[in-house]
Amino acid sequence: MASRYWIEGTSGDWDTDANWSDTSGGSGGSSFPTSSDSATFDANGAGNCTLDANAACSVLTFSSYAGALDAGAFDIAISGDFSANGGGTLDAGSGVWTIGGTLDLGGLTAFTAGT
């Protein structure tokens, strides 16, 4: 399992390698998260993230994240936990969310459930 950190400062797509690093605040160009990787959104990547294709990761974490994740019409599969205990905005969109572990949305700044 690889750790991936969202580092985009303005806005970008989930499946763009340049938006992800293997360290928090590091250089972009790591591969975007896939089903065996953890994905972390923290203070070192304040830009919004948009799904423009179906996405998957093993763990999804928001920690001091000031941006938004917009799923649009796409599905996201998280095999483990989704923890949003440190800010961030989530628009779940109209796709299907599959979460295999614990769901903790208590720390979100805003949440739109979608359809």
Tab-separated table of C-alpha atoms in Angstrom:
chain	number	residue	atom	x	y	z
A	1	MET	CA	0.000	0.000	0.000
A	2	ALA	CA	1.314	3.428	-0.956
A	3	SER	CA	0.401	6.670	0.782
A	4	ARG	CA	-0.780	9.487	-1.460
A	5	TYR	CA	-1.264	13.125	-0.438
A	6	TRP	CA	-3.302	15.691	-2.372
A	7	ILE	CA	-0.982	18.658	-2.987
A	8	GLU	CA	-2.952	20.728	-5.519
A	9	GLY	CA	-3.218	24.347	-4.381
A	10	THR	CA	-6.135	25.543	-6.525
A	11	SER	CA	-8.225	22.789	-8.103
A	12	GLY	CA	-7.693	19.649	-10.113
A	13	ASP	CA	-8.808	16.139	-10.965
A	14	TRP	CA	-8.327	13.046	-8.784
A	15	ASP	CA	-6.770	11.051	-11.614
A	16	THR	CA	-3.986	13.552	-12.431
A	17	ASP	CA	-0.622	12.341	-11.114
A	18	ALA	CA	0.728	15.897	-10.762
A	19	ASN	CA	-1.854	16.558	-8.018
A	20	TRP	CA	-0.499	13.813	-5.741
A	21	SER	CA	2.695	13.303	-3.740
A	22	ASP	CA	4.032	10.435	-1.653
A	23	THR	CA	4.622	12.900	1.221
A	24	SER	CA	2.470	15.656	2.678
A	25	GLY	CA	3.477	18.904	0.980
A	26	GLY	CA	5.952	17.094	-1.271
A	27	SER	CA	6.410	17.373	-5.012
A	28	GLY	CA	3.647	16.226	-7.314
A	29	GLY	CA	3.983	13.466	-9.818
A	30	SER	CA	3.286	10.406	-7.709
A	31	SER	CA	0.602	8.222	-9.181
A	32	PHE	CA	-2.940	9.046	-8.122
A	33	PRO	CA	-4.409	6.686	-5.497
A	34	THR	CA	-5.767	3.342	-6.592
A	35	SER	CA	-7.562	0.609	-4.667
A	36	SER	CA	-4.496	-0.431	-2.662
A	37	ASP	CA	-3.388	3.126	-1.711
A	38	SER	CA	-4.361	5.520	1.065
A	39	ALA	CA	-5.467	9.021	0.045
A	40	THR	CA	-4.998	11.975	2.398
A	41	PHE	CA	-6.294	15.514	1.986
A	42	ASP	CA	-4.584	17.854	4.449
A	43	ALA	CA	-3.447	21.460	4.907
A	44	ASN	CA	-0.655	21.031	2.344
A	45	GLY	CA	-3.136	20.685	-0.517
A	46	ALA	CA	-5.935	23.201	-0.071
A	47	GLY	CA	-7.240	22.997	-3.631
A	48	ASN	CA	-10.519	21.398	-4.604
A	49	CYS	CA	-10.539	17.871	-6.029
A	50	THR	CA	-12.988	16.700	-8.678
A	51	LEU	CA	-13.622	13.132	-9.737
A	52	ASP	CA	-13.692	12.897	-13.506
A	53	ALA	CA	-13.731	9.090	-13.511
A	54	ASN	CA	-14.547	6.364	-11.002
A	55	ALA	CA	-12.017	6.281	-8.144
A	56	ALA	CA	-10.816	3.828	-5.504
A	57	CYS	CA	-8.508	3.801	-2.489
A	58	SER	CA	-7.937	1.720	0.620
A	59	VAL	CA	-8.369	4.594	3.121
A	60	LEU	CA	-9.578	8.171	2.622
A	61	THR	CA	-8.711	10.844	5.197
A	62	PHE	CA	-9.450	14.569	5.518
A	63	SER	CA	-7.132	16.172	8.074
A	64	SER	CA	-7.073	19.994	8.326
A	65	TYR	CA	-8.236	20.133	4.702
A	66	ALA	CA	-9.640	23.477	3.529
A	67	GLY	CA	-10.801	22.359	0.080
A	68	ALA	CA	-13.654	20.324	-1.346
A	69	LEU	CA	-14.017	16.872	-2.867
A	70	ASP	CA	-16.704	16.773	-5.558
A	71	ALA	CA	-17.613	13.275	-6.736
A	72	GLY	CA	-19.964	14.424	-9.494
A	73	ALA	CA	-21.582	11.447	-11.207
A	74	PHE	CA	-18.726	9.054	-10.467
A	75	ASP	CA	-18.383	6.132	-8.079
A	76	ILE	CA	-15.788	5.847	-5.332
A	77	ALA	CA	-14.799	2.609	-3.617
A	78	ILE	CA	-12.977	2.780	-0.280
A	79	SER	CA	-12.052	-0.683	0.977
A	80	GLY	CA	-11.264	0.562	4.508
A	81	ASP	CA	-12.129	3.663	6.531
A	82	PHE	CA	-13.227	7.153	5.494
A	83	SER	CA	-12.366	9.663	8.192
A	84	ALA	CA	-13.190	13.337	7.725
A	85	ASN	CA	-12.277	14.580	11.164
A	86	GLY	CA	-10.436	17.717	10.162
A	87	GLY	CA	-12.350	20.047	7.873
A	88	GLY	CA	-13.078	19.776	4.193
A	89	THR	CA	-16.235	19.894	2.155
A	90	LEU	CA	-17.718	16.809	0.543
A	91	ASP	CA	-20.226	16.718	-2.306
A	92	ALA	CA	-21.027	13.018	-2.649
A	93	GLY	CA	-22.628	13.568	-6.059
A	94	SER	CA	-24.834	11.026	-7.775
A	95	GLY	CA	-22.384	8.126	-7.990
A	96	VAL	CA	-22.203	5.113	-5.698
A	97	TRP	CA	-19.974	5.274	-2.613
A	98	THR	CA	-18.792	1.939	-1.237
A	99	ILE	CA	-17.032	2.049	2.140
A	100	GLY	CA	-15.723	-1.186	3.619
A	101	GLY	CA	-14.766	0.185	7.044
A	102	THR	CA	-15.752	2.973	9.387
A	103	LEU	CA	-17.386	6.183	8.130
A	104	ASP	CA	-16.673	9.304	10.236
A	105	LEU	CA	-17.908	12.565	8.727
A	106	GLY	CA	-18.111	14.445	12.037
A	107	GLY	CA	-15.403	16.976	11.240
A	108	LEU	CA	-16.547	18.068	7.776
A	109	THR	CA	-17.046	21.761	7.143
A	110	ALA	CA	-19.975	20.977	4.817
A	111	PHE	CA	-21.585	17.844	3.372
A	112	THR	CA	-23.915	17.402	0.423
A	113	ALA	CA	-25.313	13.884	0.361
A	114	GLY	CA	-26.143	13.774	-3.335
A	115	THR	CA	-28.571	11.303	-4.818
